[in-house]
Short mmCIF file of C-alpha atoms in Angstrom, two decimals:
data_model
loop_
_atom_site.label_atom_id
_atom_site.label_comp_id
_atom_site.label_asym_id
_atom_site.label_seq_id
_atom_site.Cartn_x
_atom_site.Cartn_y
_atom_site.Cartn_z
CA UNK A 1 0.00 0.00 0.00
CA UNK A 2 1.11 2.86 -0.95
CA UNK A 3 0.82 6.86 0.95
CA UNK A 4 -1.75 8.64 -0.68
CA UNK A 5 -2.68 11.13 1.90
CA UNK A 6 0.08 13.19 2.64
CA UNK A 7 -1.57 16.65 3.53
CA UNK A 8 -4.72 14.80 5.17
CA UNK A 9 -5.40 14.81 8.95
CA UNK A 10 -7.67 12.60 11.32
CA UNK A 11 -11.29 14.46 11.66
CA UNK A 12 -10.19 15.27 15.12
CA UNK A 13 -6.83 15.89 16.34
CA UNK A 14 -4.94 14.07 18.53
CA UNK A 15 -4.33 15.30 22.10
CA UNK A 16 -1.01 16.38 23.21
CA UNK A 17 -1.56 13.48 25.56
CA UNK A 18 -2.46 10.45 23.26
CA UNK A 19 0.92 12.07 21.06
CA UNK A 20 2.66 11.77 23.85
CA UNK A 21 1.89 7.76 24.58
CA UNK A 22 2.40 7.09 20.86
CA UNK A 23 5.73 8.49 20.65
CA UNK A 24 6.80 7.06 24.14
CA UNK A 25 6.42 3.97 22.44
CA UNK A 26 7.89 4.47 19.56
CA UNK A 27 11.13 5.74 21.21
CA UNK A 28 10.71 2.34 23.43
CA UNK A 29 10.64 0.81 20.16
CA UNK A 30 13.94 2.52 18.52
CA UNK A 31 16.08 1.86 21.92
CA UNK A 32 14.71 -1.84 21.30
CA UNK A 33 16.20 -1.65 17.67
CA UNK A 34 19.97 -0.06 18.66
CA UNK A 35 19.94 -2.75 21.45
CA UNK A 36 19.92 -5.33 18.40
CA UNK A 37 22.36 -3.66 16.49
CA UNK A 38 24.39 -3.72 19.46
CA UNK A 39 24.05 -7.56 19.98
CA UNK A 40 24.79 -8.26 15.94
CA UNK A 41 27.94 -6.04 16.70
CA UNK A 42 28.66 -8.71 19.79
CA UNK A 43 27.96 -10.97 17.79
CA UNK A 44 25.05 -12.38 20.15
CA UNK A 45 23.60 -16.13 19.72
CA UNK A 46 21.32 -15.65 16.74
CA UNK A 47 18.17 -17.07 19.07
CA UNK A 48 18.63 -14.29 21.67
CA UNK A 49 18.31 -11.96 18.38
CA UNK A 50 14.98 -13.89 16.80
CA UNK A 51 13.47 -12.88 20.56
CA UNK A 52 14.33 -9.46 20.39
CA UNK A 53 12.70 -9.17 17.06
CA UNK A 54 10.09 -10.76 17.55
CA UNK A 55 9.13 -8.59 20.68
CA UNK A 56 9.62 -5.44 18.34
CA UNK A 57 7.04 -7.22 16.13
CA UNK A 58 4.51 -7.49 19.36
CA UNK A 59 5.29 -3.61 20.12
CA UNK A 60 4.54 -2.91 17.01
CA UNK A 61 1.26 -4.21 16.34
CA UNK A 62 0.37 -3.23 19.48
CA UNK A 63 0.67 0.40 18.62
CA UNK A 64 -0.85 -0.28 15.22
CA UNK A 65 -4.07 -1.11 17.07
CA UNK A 66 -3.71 1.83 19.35
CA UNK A 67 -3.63 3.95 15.63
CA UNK A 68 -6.41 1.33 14.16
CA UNK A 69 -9.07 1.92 17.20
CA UNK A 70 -8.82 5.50 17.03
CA UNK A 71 -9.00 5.68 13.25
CA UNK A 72 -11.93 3.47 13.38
CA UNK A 73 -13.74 5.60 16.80
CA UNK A 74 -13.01 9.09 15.12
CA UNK A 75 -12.72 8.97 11.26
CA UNK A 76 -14.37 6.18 10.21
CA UNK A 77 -17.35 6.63 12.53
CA UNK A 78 -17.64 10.37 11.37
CA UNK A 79 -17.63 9.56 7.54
CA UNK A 80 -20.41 6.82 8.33
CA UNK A 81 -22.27 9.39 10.02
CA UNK A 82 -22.09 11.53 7.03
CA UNK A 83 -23.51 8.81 4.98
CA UNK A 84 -20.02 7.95 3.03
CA UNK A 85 -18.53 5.52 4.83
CA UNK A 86 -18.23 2.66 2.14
CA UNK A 87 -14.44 3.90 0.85
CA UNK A 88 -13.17 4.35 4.65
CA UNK A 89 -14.48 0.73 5.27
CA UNK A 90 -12.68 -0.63 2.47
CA UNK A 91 -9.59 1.42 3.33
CA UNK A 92 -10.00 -0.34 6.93
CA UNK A 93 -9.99 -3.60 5.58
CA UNK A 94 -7.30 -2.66 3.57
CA UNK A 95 -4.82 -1.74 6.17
CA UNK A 96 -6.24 -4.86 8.26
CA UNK A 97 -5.18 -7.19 5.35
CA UNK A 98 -1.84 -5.73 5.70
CA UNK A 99 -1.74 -6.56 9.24
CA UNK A 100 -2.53 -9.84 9.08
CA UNK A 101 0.69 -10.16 7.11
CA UNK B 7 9.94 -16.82 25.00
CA UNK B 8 12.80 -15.33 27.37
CA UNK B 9 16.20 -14.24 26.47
CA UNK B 10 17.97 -17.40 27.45
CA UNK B 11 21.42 -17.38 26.57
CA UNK B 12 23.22 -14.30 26.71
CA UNK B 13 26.88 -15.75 26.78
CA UNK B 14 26.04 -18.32 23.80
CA UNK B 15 27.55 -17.61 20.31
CA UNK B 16 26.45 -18.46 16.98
CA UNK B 17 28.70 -21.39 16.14
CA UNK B 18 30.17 -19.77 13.43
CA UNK B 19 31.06 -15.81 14.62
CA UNK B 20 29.35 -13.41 11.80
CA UNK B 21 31.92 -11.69 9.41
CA UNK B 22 31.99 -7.98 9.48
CA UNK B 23 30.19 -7.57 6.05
CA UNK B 24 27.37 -10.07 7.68
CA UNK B 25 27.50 -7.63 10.72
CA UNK B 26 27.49 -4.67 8.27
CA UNK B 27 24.48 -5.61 6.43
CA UNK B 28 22.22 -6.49 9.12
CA UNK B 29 23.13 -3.30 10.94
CA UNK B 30 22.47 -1.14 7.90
CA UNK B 31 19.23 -2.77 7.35
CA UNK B 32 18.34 -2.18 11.58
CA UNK B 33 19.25 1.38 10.89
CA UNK B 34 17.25 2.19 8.25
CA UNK B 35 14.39 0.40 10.80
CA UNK B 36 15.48 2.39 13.22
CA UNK B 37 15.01 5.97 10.96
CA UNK B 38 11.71 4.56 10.20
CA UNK B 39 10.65 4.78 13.50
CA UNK B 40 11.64 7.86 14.19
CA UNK B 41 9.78 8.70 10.89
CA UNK B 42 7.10 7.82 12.52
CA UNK B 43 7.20 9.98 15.93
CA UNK B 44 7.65 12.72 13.38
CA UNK B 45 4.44 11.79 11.81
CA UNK B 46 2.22 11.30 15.08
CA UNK B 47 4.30 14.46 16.21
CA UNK B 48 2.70 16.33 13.02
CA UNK B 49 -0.62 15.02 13.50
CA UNK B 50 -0.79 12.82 10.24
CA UNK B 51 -3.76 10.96 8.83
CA UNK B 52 -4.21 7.73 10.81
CA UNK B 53 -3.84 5.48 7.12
CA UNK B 54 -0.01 6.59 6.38
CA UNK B 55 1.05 6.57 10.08
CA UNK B 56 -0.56 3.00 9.48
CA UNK B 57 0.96 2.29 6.49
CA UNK B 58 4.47 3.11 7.41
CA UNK B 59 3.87 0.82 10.54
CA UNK B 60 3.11 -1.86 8.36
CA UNK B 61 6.49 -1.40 6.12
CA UNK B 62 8.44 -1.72 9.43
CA UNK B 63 6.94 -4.73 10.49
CA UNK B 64 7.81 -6.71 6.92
CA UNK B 65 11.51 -5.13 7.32
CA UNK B 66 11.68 -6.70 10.67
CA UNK B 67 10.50 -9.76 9.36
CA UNK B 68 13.14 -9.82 6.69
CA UNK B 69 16.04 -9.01 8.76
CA UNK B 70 13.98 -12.32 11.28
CA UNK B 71 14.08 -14.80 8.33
CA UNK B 72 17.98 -13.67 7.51
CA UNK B 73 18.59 -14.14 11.02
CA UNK B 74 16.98 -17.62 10.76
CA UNK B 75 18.71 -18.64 7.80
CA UNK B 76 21.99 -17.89 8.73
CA UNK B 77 21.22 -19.87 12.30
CA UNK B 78 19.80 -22.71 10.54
CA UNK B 79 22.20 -23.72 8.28
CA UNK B 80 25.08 -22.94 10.79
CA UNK B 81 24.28 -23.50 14.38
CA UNK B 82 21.28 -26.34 13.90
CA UNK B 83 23.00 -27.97 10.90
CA UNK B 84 26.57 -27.89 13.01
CA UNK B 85 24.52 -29.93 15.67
CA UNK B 86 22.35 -31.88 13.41
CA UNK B 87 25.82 -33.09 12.44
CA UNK B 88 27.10 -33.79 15.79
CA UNK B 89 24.19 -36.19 16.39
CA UNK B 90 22.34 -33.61 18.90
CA UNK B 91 19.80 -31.98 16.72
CA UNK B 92 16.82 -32.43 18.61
CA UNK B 93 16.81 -29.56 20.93
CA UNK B 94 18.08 -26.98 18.08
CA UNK B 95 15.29 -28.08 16.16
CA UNK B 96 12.95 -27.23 18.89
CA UNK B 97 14.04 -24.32 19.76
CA UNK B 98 14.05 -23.18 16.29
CA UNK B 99 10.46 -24.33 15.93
CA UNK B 100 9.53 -21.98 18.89
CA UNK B 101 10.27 -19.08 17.66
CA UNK B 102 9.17 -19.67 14.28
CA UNK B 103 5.50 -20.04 16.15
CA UNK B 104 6.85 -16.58 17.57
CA UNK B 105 6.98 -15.34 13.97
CA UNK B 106 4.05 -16.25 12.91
CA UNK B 107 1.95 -14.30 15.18
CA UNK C 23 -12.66 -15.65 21.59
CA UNK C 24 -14.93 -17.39 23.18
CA UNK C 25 -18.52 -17.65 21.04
CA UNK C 26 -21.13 -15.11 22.60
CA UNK C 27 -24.39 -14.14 20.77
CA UNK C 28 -25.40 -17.90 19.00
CA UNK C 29 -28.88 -16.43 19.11
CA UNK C 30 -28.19 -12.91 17.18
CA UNK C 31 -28.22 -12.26 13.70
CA UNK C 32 -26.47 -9.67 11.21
CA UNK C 33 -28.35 -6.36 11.35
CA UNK C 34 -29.80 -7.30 7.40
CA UNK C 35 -29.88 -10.84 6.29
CA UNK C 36 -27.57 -12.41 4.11
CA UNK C 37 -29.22 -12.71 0.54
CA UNK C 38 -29.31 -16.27 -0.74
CA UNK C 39 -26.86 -15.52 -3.30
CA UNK C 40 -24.58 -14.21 -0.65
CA UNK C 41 -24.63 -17.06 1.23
CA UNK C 42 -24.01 -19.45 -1.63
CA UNK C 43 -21.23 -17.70 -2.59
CA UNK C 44 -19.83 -18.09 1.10
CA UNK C 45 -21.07 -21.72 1.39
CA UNK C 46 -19.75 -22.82 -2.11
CA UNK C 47 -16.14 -21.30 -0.64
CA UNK C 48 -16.42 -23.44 2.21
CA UNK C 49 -17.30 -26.62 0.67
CA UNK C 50 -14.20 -26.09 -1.69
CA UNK C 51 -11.78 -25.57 1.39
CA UNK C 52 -13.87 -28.72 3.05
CA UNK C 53 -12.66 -30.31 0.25
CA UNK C 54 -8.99 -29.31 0.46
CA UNK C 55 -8.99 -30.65 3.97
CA UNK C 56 -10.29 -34.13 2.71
CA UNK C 57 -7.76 -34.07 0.08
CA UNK C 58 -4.86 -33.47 2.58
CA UNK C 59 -6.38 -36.41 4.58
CA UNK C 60 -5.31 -38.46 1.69
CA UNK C 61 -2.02 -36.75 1.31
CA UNK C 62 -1.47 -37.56 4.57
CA UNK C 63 -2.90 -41.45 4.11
CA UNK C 64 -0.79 -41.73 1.13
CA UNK C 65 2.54 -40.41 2.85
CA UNK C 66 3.23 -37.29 0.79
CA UNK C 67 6.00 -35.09 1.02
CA UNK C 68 5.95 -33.54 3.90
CA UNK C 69 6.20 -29.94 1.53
CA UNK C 70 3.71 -31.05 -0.73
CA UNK C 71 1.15 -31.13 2.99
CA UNK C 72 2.51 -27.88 4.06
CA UNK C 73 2.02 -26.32 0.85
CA UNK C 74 -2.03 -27.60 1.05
CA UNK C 75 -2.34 -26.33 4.29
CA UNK C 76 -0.71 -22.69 3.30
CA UNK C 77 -3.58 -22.84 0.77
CA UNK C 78 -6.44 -23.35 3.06
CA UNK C 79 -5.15 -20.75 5.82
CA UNK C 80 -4.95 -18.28 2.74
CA UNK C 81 -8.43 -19.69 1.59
CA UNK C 82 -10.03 -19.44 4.96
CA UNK C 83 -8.51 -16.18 5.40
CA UNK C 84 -9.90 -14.41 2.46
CA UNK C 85 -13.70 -15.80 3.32
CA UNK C 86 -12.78 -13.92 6.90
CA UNK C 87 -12.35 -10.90 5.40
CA UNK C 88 -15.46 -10.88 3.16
CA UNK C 89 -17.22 -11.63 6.94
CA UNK C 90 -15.39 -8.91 8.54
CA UNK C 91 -16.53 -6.17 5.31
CA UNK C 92 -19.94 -7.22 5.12
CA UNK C 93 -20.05 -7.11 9.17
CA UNK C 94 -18.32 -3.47 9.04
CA UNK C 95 -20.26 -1.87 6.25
CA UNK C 96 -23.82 -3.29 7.66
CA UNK C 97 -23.84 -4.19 11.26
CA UNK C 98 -21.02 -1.79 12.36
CA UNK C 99 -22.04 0.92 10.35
CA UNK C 100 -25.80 0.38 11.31
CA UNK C 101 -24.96 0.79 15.33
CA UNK C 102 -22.40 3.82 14.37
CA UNK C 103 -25.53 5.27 12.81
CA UNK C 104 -27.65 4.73 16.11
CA UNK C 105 -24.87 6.92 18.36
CA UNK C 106 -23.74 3.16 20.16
CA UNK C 107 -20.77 2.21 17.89
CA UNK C 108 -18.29 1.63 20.23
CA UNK C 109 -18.74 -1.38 21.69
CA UNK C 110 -18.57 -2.75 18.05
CA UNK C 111 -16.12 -1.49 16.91
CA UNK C 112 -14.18 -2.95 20.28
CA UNK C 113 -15.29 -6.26 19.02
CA UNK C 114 -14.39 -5.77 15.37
CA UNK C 115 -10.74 -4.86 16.64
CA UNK C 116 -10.77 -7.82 19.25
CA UNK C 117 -11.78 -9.85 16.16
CA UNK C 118 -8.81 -8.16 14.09
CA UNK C 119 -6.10 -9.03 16.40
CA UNK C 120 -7.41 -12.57 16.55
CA UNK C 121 -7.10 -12.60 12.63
CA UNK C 122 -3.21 -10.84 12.96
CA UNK C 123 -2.39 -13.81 14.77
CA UNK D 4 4.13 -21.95 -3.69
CA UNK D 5 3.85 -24.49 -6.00
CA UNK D 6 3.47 -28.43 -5.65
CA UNK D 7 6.84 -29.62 -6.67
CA UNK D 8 7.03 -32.89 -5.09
CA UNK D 9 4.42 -35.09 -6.36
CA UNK D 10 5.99 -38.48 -5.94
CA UNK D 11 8.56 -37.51 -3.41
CA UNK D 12 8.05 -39.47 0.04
CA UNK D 13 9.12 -38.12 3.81
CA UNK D 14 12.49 -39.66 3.99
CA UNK D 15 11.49 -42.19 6.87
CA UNK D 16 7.61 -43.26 6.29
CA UNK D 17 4.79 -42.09 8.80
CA UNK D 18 3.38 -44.57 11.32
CA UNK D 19 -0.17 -45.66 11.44
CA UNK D 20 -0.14 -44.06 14.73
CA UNK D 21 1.07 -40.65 13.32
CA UNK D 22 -0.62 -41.06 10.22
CA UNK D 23 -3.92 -41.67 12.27
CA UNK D 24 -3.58 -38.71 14.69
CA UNK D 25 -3.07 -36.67 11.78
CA UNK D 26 -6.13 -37.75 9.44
CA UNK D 27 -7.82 -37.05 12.81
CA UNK D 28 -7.29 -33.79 13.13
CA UNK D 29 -7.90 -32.81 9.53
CA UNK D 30 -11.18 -35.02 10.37
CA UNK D 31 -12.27 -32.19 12.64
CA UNK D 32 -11.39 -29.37 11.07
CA UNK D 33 -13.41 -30.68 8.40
CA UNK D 34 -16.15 -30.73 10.69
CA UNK D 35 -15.73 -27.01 12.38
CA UNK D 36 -15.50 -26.10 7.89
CA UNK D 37 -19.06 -27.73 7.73
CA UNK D 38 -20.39 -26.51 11.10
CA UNK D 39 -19.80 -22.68 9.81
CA UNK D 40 -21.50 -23.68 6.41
CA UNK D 41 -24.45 -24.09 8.90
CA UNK D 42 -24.24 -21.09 10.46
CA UNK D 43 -24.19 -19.35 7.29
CA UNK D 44 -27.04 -21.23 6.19
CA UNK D 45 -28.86 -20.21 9.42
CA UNK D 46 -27.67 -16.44 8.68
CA UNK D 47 -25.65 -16.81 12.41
CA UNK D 48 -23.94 -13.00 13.65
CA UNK D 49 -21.14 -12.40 11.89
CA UNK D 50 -18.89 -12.50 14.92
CA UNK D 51 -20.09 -15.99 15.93
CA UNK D 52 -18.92 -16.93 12.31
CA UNK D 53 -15.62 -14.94 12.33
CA UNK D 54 -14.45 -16.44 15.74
CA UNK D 55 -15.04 -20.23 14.29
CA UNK D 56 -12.89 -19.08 10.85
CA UNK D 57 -10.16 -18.10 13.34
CA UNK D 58 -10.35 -21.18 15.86
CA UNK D 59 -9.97 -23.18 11.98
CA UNK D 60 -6.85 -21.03 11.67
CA UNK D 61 -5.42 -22.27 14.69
CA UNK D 62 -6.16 -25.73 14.62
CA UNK D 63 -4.85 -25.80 10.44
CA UNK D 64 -1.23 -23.56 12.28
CA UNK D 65 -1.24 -26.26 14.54
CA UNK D 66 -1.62 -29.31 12.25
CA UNK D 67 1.08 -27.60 9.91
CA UNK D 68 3.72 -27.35 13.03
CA UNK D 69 3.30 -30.44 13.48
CA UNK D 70 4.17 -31.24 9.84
CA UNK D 71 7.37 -28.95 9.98
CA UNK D 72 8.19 -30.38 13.43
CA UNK D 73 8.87 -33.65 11.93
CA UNK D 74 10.26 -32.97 8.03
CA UNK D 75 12.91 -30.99 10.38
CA UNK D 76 13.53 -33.55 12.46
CA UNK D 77 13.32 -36.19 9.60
CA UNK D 78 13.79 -34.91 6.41
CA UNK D 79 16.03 -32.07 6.61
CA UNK D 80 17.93 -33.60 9.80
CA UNK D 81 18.50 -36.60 7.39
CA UNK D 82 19.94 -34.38 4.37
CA UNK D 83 22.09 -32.19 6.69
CA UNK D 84 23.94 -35.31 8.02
CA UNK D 85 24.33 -36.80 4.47
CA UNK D 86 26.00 -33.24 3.65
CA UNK D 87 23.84 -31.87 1.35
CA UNK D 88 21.24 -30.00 4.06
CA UNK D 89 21.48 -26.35 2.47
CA UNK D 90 18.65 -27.11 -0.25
CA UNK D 91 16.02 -28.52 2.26
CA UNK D 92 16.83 -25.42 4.67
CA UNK D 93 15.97 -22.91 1.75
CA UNK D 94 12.65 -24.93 0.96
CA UNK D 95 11.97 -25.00 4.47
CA UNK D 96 12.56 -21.07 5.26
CA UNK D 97 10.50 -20.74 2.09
CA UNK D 98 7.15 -22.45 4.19
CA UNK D 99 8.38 -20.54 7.25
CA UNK D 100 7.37 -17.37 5.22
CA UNK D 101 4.41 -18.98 3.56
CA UNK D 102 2.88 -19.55 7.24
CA UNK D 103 4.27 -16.29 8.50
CA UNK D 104 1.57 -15.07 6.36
#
């Protein structure tokens, strides 16, 4: 999938507050990802590696959902509401295909 | 699964270009990320912050399967050879479960 | 997920030609399984099995998703529509994760 | 994937006893397949349908671990020893990805 929607924003911004969580989490996230660079540089038992991955993987998803509920509370509620929700469903699905991945 | 073994080495150590190219590939994960906080910091449309999510999660799973490759055919085959296979094999098959998630 | 509402039905009824199309999708993975049942019977390769089975997840997977969009743009939409959306579309992300697995 | 190995056999045959616990799995899976062509037929909720596509999921993962479990124990174990493991490891990372899907 590709970014189409460069210059468009969710119907209703996001709080300073739910920013904040995302990023925290993301920052969690890109500590988690030197840490492995760090273990390929000593040369770490490839297993320990897999597990550290795969935990990324967990985090991940985990804030995809966090993304995924909101986008489905705020904008996709608000275009059904307005009668047009049909393309934001499919869009949904979309995304959800590409999380099943 | 828990980190288990935190002194063990692969059997054979990594080469520098091995090292090299996995660590390239993390750090490019690693801008990604930070991509990201950018994005939530600026408020972008739920879809792309999605959509970028999802590209991190198949570059994880790419650097994962190299990972697994390289451990297969060293450390499992090295003690498939030695006659004491059985436990590599399982702990190989846990974390591909892991991976499939 | 444990199974919650066996007495509640989709907010419109499936048309009969919906639910052939789902039914005749089903009987053709029913089939698959049978056929790996033989496989199995007749000692296959153990790739040749795995292959079958990769099918049917992807088979099974796809007749999920036409569910999950028919549930979204009808029953979702419907109680989005009536001001109580919420608690469905906590159940249509509970079912999402369940499906990322 | 493709079905390459038509005639190709698991490098030491399956037991009745694994063969049987095998056919008997596939045996109910079959049955959960038809029990959700019911519920379509009785136009069940959506969610009641979707959770019973995902427990099939599971059980199929399950069945194919199984699978994988042994060709690596078998199979590939068998071709590492005789020297010539690095072809089976590449066609099993390939199913790794298929069921990382």
């Amino acid at each position: 999938m590709e970014e189409k929607n460069t210059d468009k924003k969710p119907v209703e911004p996001r709080s300073n507050k739910e920013k904040e969580q995302i990023i925290n989490r993301l920052k969690r996230i890109e500590g988690q990802v030197r840490g492995i660079q760090n273990m390929v540089e000593n040369d770490r038992y490839c297993m320990d590696i897999l597990i550290q991955l795969s935990a990324i993987q967990a985090a991940i998803k985990k804030v995809g959902y966090t993304v995924m509920e909101r986008h489905t509370k705020k904008c996709v509620a608000h275009s059904i509401k307005n009668g047009d929700g049909e393309g934001m469903i499919e869009e949904l699905l979309e995304i959800i295909k590409q999380y099943s991945k």
